[in-house]
mmCIF file of C-alpha atoms in Angstrom:
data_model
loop_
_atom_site.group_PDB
_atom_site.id
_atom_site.type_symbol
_atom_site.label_atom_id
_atom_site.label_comp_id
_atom_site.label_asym_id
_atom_site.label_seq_id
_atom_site.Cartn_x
_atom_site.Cartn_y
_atom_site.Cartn_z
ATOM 1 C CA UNK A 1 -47.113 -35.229 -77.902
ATOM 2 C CA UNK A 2 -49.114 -32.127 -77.563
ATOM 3 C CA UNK A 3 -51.145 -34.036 -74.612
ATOM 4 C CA UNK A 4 -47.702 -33.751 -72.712
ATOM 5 C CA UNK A 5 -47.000 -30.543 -73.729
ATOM 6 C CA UNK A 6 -50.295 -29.321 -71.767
ATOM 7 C CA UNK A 7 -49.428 -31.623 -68.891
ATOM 8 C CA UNK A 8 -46.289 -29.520 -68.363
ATOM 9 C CA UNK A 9 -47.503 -26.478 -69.080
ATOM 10 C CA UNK A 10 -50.492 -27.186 -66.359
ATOM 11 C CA UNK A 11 -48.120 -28.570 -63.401
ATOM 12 C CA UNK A 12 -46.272 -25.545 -64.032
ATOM 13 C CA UNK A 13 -48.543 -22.826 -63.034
ATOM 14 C CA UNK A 14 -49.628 -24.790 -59.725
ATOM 15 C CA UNK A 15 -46.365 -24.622 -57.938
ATOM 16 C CA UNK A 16 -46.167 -20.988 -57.883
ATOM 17 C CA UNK A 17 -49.656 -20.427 -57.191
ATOM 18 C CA UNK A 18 -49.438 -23.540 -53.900
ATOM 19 C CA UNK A 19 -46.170 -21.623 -53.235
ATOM 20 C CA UNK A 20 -48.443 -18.338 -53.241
ATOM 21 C CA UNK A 21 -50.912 -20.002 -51.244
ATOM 22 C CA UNK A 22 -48.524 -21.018 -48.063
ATOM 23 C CA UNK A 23 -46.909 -17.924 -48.122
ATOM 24 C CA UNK A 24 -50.308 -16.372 -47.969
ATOM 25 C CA UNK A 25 -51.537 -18.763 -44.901
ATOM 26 C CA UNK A 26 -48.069 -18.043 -43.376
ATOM 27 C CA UNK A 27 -48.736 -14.221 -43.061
ATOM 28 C CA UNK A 28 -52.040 -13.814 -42.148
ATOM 29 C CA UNK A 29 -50.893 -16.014 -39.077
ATOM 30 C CA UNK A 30 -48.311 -14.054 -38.431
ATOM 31 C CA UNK A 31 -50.427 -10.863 -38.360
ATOM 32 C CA UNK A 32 -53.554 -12.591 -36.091
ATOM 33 C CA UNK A 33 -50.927 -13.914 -33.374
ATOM 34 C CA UNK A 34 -48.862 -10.454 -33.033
ATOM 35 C CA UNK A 35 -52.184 -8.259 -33.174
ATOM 36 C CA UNK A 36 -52.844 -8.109 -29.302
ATOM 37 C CA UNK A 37 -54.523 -5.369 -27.258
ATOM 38 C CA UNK A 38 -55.201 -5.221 -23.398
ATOM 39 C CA UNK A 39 -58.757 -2.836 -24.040
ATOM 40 C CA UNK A 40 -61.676 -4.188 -24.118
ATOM 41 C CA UNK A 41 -62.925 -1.376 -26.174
ATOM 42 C CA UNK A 42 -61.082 -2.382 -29.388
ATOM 43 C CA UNK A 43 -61.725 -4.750 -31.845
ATOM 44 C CA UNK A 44 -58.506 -6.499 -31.940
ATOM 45 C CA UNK A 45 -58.200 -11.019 -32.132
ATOM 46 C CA UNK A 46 -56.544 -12.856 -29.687
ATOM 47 C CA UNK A 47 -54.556 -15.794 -30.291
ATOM 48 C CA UNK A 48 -52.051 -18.543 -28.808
ATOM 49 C CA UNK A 49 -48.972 -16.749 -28.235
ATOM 50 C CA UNK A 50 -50.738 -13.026 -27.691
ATOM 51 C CA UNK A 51 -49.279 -10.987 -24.878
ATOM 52 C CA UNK A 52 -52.227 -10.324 -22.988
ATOM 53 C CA UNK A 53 -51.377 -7.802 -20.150
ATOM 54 C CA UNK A 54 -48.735 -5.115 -20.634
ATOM 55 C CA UNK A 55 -45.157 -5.701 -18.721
ATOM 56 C CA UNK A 56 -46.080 -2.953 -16.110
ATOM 57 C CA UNK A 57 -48.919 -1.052 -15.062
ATOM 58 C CA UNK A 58 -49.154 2.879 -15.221
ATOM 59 C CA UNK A 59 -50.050 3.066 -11.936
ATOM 60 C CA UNK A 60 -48.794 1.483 -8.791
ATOM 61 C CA UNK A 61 -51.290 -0.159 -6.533
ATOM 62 C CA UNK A 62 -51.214 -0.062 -2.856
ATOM 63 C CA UNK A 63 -53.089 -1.316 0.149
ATOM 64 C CA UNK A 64 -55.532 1.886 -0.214
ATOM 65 C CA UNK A 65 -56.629 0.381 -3.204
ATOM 66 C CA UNK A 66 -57.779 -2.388 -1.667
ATOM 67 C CA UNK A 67 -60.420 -0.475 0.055
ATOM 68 C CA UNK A 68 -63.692 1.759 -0.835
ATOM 69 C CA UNK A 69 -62.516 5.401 -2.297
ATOM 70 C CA UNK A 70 -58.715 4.279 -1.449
ATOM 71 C CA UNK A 71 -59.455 5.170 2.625
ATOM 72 C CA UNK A 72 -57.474 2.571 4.721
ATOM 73 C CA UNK A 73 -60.395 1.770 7.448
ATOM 74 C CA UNK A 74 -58.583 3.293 11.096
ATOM 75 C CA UNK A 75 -58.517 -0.023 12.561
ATOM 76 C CA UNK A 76 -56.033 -1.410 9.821
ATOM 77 C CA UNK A 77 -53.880 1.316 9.937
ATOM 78 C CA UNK A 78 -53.729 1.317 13.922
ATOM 79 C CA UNK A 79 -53.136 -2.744 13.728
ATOM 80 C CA UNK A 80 -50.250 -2.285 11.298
ATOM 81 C CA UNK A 81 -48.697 0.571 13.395
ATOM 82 C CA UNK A 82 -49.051 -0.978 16.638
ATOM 83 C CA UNK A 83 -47.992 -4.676 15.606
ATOM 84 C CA UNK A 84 -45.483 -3.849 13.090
ATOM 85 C CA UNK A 85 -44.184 -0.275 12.635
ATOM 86 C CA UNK A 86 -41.915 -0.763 10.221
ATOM 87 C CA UNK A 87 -44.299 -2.483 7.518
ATOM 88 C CA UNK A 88 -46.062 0.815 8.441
ATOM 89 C CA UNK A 89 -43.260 3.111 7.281
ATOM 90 C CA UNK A 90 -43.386 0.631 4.193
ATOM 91 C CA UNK A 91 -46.388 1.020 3.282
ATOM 92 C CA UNK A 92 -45.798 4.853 3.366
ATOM 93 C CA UNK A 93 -42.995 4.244 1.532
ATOM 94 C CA UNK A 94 -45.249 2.725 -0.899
ATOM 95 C CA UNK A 95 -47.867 5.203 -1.159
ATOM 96 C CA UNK A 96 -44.994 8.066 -2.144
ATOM 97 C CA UNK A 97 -43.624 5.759 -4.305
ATOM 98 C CA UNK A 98 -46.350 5.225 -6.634
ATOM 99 C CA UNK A 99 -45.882 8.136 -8.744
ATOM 100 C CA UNK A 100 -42.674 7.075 -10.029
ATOM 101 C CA UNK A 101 -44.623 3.488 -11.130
ATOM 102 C CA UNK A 102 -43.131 1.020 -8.662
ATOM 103 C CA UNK A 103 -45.073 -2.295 -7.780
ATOM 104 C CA UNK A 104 -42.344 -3.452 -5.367
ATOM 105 C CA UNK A 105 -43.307 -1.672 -2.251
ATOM 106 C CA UNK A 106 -46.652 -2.815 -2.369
ATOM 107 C CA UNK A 107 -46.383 -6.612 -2.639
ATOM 108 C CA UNK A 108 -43.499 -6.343 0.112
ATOM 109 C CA UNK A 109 -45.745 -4.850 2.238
ATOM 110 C CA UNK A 110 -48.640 -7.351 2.047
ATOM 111 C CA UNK A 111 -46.746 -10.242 2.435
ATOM 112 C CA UNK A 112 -44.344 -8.788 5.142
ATOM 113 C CA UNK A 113 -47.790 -7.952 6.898
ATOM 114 C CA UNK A 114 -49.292 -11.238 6.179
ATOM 115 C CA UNK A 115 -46.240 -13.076 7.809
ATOM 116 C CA UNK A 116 -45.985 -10.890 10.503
ATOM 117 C CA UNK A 117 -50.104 -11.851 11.479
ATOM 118 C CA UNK A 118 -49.512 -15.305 11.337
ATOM 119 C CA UNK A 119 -46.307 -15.201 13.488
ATOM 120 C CA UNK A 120 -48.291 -12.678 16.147
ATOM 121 C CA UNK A 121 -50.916 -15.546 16.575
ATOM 122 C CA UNK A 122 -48.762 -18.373 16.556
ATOM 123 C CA UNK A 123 -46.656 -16.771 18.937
ATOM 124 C CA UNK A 124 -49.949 -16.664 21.342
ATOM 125 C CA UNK A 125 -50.383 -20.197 21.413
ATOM 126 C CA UNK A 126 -50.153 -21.932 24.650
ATOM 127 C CA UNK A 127 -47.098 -24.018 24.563
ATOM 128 C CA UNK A 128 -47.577 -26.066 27.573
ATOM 129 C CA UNK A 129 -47.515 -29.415 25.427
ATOM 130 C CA UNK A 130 -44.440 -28.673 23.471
ATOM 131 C CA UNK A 131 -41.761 -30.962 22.800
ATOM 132 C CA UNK A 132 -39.006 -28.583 23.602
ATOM 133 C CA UNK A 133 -40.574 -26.672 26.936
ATOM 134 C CA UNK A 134 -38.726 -26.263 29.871
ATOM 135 C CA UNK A 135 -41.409 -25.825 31.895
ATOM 136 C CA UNK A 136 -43.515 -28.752 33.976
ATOM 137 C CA UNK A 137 -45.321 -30.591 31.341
ATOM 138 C CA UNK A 138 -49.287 -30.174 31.858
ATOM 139 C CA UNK A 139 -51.209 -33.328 32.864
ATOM 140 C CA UNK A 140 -53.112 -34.093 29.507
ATOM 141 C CA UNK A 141 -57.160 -35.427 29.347
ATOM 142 C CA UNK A 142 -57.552 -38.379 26.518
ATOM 143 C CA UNK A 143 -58.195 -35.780 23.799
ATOM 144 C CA UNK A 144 -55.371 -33.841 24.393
ATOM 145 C CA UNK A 145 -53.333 -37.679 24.210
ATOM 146 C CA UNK A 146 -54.809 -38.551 21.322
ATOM 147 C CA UNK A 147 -54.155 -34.530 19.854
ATOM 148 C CA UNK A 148 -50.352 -35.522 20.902
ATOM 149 C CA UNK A 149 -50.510 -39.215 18.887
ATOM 150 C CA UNK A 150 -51.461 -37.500 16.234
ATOM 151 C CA UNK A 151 -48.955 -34.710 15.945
ATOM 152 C CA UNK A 152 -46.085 -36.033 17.446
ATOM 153 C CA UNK A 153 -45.902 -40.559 17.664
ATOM 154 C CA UNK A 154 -43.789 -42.209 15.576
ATOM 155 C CA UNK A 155 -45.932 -43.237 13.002
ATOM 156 C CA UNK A 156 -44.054 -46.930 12.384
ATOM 157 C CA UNK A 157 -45.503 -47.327 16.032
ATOM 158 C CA UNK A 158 -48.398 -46.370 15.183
ATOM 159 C CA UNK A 159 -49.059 -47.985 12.428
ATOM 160 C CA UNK A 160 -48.501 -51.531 13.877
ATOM 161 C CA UNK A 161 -50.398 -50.556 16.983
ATOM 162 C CA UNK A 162 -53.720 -50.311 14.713
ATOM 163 C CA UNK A 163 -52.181 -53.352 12.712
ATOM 164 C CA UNK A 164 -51.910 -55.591 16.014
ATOM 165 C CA UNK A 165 -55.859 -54.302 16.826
ATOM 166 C CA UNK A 166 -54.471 -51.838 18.938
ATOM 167 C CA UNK A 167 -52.107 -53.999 21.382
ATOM 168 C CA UNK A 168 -49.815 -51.578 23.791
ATOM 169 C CA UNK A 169 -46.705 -51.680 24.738
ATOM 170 C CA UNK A 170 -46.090 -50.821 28.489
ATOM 171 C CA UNK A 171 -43.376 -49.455 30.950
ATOM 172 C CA UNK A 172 -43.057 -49.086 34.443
ATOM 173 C CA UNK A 173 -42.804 -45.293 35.092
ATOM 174 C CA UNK A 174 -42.620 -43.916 38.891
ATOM 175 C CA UNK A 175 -45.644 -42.990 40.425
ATOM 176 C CA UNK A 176 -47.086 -39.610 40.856
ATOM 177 C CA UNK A 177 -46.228 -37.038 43.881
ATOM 178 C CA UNK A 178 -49.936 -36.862 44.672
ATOM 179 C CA UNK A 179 -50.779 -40.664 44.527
ATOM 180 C CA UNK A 180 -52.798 -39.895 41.097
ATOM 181 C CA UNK A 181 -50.941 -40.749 37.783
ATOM 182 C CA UNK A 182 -51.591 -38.606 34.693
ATOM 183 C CA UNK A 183 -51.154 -38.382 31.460
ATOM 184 C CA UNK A 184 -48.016 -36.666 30.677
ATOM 185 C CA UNK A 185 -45.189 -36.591 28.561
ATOM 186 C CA UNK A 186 -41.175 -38.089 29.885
ATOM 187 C CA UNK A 187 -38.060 -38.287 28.573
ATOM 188 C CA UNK A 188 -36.547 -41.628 30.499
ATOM 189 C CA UNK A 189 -32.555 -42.167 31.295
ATOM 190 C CA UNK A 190 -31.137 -45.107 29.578
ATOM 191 C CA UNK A 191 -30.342 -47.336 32.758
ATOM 192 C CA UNK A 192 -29.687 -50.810 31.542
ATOM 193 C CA UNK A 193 -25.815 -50.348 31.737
ATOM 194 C CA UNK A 194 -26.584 -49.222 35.176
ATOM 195 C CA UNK A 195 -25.473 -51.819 38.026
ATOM 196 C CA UNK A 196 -28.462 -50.533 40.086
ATOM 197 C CA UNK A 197 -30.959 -51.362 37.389
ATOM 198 C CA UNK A 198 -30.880 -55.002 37.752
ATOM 199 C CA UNK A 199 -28.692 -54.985 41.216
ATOM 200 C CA UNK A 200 -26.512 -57.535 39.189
ATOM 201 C CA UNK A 201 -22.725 -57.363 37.831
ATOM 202 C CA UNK A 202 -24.005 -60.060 35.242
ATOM 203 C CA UNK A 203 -26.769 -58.249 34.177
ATOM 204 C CA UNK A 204 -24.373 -55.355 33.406
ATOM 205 C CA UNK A 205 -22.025 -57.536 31.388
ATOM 206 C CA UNK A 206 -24.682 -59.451 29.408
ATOM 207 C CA UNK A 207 -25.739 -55.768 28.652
ATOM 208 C CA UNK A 208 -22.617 -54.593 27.254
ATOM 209 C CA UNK A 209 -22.597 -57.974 25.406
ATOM 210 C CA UNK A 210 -25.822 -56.944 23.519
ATOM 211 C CA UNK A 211 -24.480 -53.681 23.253
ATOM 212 C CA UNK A 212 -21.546 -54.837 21.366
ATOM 213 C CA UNK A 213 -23.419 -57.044 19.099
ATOM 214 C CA UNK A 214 -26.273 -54.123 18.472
ATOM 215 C CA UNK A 215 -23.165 -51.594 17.892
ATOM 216 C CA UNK A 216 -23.757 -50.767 14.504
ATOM 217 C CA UNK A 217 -27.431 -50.163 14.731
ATOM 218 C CA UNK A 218 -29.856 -47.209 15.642
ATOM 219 C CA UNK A 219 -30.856 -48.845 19.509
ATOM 220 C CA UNK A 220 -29.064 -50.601 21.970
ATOM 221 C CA UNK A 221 -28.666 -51.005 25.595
ATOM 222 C CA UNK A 222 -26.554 -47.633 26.033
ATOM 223 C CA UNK A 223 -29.399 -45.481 24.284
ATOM 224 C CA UNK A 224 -32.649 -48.062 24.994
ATOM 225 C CA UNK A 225 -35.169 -48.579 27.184
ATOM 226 C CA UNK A 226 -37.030 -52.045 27.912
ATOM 227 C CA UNK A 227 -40.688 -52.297 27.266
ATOM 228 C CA UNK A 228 -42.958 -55.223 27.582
ATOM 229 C CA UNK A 229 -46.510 -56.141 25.644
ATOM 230 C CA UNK A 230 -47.361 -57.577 29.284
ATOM 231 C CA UNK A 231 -49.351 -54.925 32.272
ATOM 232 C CA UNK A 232 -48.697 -56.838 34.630
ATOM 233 C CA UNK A 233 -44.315 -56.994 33.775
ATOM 234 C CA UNK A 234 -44.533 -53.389 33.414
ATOM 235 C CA UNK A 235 -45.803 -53.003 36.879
ATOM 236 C CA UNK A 236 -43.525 -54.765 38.465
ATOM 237 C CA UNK A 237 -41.396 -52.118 38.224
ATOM 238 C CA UNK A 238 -43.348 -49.229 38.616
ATOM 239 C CA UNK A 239 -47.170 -47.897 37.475
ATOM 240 C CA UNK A 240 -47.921 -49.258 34.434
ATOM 241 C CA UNK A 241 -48.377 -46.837 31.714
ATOM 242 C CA UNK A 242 -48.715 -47.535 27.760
ATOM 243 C CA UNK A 243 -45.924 -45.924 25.787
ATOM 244 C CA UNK A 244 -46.002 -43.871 22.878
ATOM 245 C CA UNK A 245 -42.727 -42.660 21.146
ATOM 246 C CA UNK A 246 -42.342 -39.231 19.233
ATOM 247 C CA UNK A 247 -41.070 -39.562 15.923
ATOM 248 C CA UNK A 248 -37.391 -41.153 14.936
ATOM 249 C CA UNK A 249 -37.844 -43.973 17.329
ATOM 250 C CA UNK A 250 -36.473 -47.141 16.863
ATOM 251 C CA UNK A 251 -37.062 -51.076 17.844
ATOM 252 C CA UNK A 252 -34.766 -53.817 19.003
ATOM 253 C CA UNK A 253 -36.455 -57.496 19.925
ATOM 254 C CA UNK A 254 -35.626 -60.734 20.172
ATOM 255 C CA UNK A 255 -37.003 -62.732 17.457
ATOM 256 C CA UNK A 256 -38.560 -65.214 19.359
ATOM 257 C CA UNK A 257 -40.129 -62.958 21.740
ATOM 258 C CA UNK A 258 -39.616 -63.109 25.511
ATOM 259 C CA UNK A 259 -37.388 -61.134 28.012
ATOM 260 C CA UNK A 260 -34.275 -59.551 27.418
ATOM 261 C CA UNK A 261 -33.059 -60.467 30.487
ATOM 262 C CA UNK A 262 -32.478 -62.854 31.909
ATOM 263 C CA UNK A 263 -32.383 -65.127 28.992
ATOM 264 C CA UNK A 264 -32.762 -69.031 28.960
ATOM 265 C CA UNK A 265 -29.817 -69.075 26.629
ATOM 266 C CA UNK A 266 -26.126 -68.580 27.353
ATOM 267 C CA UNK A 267 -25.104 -64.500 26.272
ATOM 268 C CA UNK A 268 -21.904 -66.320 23.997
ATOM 269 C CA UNK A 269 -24.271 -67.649 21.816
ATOM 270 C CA UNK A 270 -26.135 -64.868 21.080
ATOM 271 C CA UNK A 271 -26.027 -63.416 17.536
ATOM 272 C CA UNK A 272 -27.084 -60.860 15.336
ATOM 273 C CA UNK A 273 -29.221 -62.958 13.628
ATOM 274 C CA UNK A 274 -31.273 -63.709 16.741
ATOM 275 C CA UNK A 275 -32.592 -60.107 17.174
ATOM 276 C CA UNK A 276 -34.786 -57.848 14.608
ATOM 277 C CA UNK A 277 -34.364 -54.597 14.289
ATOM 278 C CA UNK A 278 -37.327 -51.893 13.305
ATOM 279 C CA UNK A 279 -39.044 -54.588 11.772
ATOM 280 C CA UNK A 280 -36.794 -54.197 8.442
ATOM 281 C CA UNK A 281 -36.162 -57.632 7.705
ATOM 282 C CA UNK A 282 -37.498 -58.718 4.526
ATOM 283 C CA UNK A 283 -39.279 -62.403 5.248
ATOM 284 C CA UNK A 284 -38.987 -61.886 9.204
ATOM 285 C CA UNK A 285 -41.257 -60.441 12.230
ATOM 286 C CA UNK A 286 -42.602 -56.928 11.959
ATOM 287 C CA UNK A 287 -43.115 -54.316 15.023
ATOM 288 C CA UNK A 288 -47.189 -55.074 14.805
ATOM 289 C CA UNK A 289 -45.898 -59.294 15.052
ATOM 290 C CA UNK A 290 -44.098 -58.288 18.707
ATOM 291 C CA UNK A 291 -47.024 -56.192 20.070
ATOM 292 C CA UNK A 292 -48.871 -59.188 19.480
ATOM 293 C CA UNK A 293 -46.825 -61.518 21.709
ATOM 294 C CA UNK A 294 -47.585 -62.181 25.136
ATOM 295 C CA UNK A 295 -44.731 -61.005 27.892
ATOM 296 C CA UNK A 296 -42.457 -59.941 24.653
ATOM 297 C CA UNK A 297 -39.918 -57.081 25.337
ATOM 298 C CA UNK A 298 -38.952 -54.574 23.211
ATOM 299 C CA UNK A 299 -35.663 -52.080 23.448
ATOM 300 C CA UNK A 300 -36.889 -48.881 22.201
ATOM 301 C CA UNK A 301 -34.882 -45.632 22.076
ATOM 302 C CA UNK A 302 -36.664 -42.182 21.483
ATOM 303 C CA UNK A 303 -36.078 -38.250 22.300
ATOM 304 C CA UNK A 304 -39.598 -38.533 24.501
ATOM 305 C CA UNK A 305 -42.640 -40.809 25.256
ATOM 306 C CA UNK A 306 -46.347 -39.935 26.063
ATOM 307 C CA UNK A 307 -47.340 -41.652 29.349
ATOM 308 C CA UNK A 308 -50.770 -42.669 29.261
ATOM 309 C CA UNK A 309 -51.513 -44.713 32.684
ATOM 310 C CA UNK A 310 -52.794 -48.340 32.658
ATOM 311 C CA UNK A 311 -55.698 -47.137 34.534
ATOM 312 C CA UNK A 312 -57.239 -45.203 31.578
ATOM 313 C CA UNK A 313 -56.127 -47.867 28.514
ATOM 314 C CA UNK A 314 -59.877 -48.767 28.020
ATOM 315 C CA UNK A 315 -60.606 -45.209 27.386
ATOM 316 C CA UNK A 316 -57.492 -44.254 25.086
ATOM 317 C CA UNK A 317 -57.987 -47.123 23.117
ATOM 318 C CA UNK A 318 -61.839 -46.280 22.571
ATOM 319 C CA UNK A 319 -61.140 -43.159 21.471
ATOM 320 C CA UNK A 320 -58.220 -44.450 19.187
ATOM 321 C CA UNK A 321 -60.330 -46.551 17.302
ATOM 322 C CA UNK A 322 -63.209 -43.535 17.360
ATOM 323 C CA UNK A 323 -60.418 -40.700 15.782
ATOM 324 C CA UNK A 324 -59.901 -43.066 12.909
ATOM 325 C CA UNK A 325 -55.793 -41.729 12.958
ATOM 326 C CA UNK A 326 -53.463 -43.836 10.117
#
């Protein structure tokens, strides 16, 4: 009995001193993670939690204090006046500012300058290969074509044109003024509604049969053009040039390759079903399958092509492979 007595009398004085002890631990955390300082000169702990830098400075900082002795060097300041007064003013603004502790000015300033540099320099960038230009489009060399592939084909295209071990599609553009073609980007008329495209009042109707069976989709005769994997088709109706699409193009072929038109097969028994669109089709024919076809056509609708001409393929494509584009 007295053995139990002692039991109880032990377990008793351990809760309040464990109760002691976590209250203890719970404090001295408390005090570590809420003792911060932001000088290095006193001996203060640092912890998870701490608030290292204070929520403003004392003093505001301005582009002078990015330099030696706070002296803005002559040329900056005559830069910033010349190519952008206002930010100027700002930054004056700034500076008379910084007594009554304001950071504002300052980081407006920067970045406003900042911006206003880049925009000065892209603004004098020749823009004699842009999309958009009104101007005559400059005849390009095979590094500026390949520059263009780059930033501007439709990558899909792309893509299966490296998958099909770089096999072109072609197009028979009109020839050059001088006798010499070039490359050059063209934005070609959708003609194949057109009786004077085929000379034919059945070509126009088979046309506007596709048309109605393509209506729901992205290209069709009324937006498309006809391009063949075949040189020698393409040139029968003009120079033959390889084709390259700017982005948001899009691909209409007949599933078992061949022309468009005319077609061995009666136009009422042509379906959906016979044609593939972009390539989409889970299980079917992709665009890289049709570039690899022999005399295969391919309705293609895009904003713009790059014209490269026949006559300088060997070189484009060596370069192609050489740039190593995906």
């Amino acid at each position: 009995m007295k053995v139990l007595q002692f039991l109880l009398f032990t377990l008793s004085l351990a809760v309040p001193v464990n109760a002691w002890l976590s209250s203890y631990s719970t404090r001295n955390r408390s005090s570590i993670s809420t003792t911060t300082t932001t000088s290095i000169f006193e001996q203060r702990i640092y912890s998870k939690g701490a608030e290292i830098y204070p929520q403003c400075n004392k003093k505001l900082f301005t582009l002078a204090d990015s330099f030696p002795n706070g002296a803005i060097p002559p040329q900056a300041q005559s830069i910033l006046k010349a190519k952008a007064p206002s930010l100027h003013q700002q930054q004056i603004i700034g500076e008379d500012d910084a007594a009554q502790g304001s950071r504002r000015n300052f980081i407006l300033v920067i970045s406003s300058a900042v911006a206003a540099g880049a925009a000065l320099q892209l603004n004098s960038v020749p823009n004699e290969y842009a999309m958009n230009s009104a101007s005559p489009i400059k005849a390009m060399g095979i590094s500026e074509a390949i520059q263009w592939i780059d930033d501007n084909c439709d990558r899909r295209f792309l893509h299966a044109i490296i998958a099909s071990d770089y096999s072109f599609l072609y197009y028979g553009v009109d020839g050059a003024k001088d006798g010499k073609p070039s490359i050059h980007t063209e934005k070609f008329n959708a003609d194949l509604l057109s009786l004077d495209t085929y000379g034919t009042k059945e070509a126009v109707d088979y046309f506007q049969s596709v048309e109605s069976i393509l209506a729901q989709e992205l290209v069709k005769p009324s937006n498309g053009h006809l391009m063949t994997t075949s040189p020698k088709d393409a040139a029968k109706w003009g120079t033959a040039a390889s084709i390259w699409p700017v982005n948001g193009a899009h691909y209409a072929w007949f599933q078992d390759g061949g022309l468009f038109y005319p077609r061995d097969n009666d136009v009422r028994s042509i379906v959906r079903d016979d044609f593939i669109v972009d390539g989409k089709d889970c299980g079917r024919e992709s665009l890289e399958d049709a570039l690899r076809t022999d005399g295969c056509e391919i309705m293609v609708t895009a904003d713009n092509f790059l014209v490269v001409p026949a006559s300088q393929e060997l070189e484009l494509r060596d370069a192609l492979k050489g740039s190593f584009l995906v």
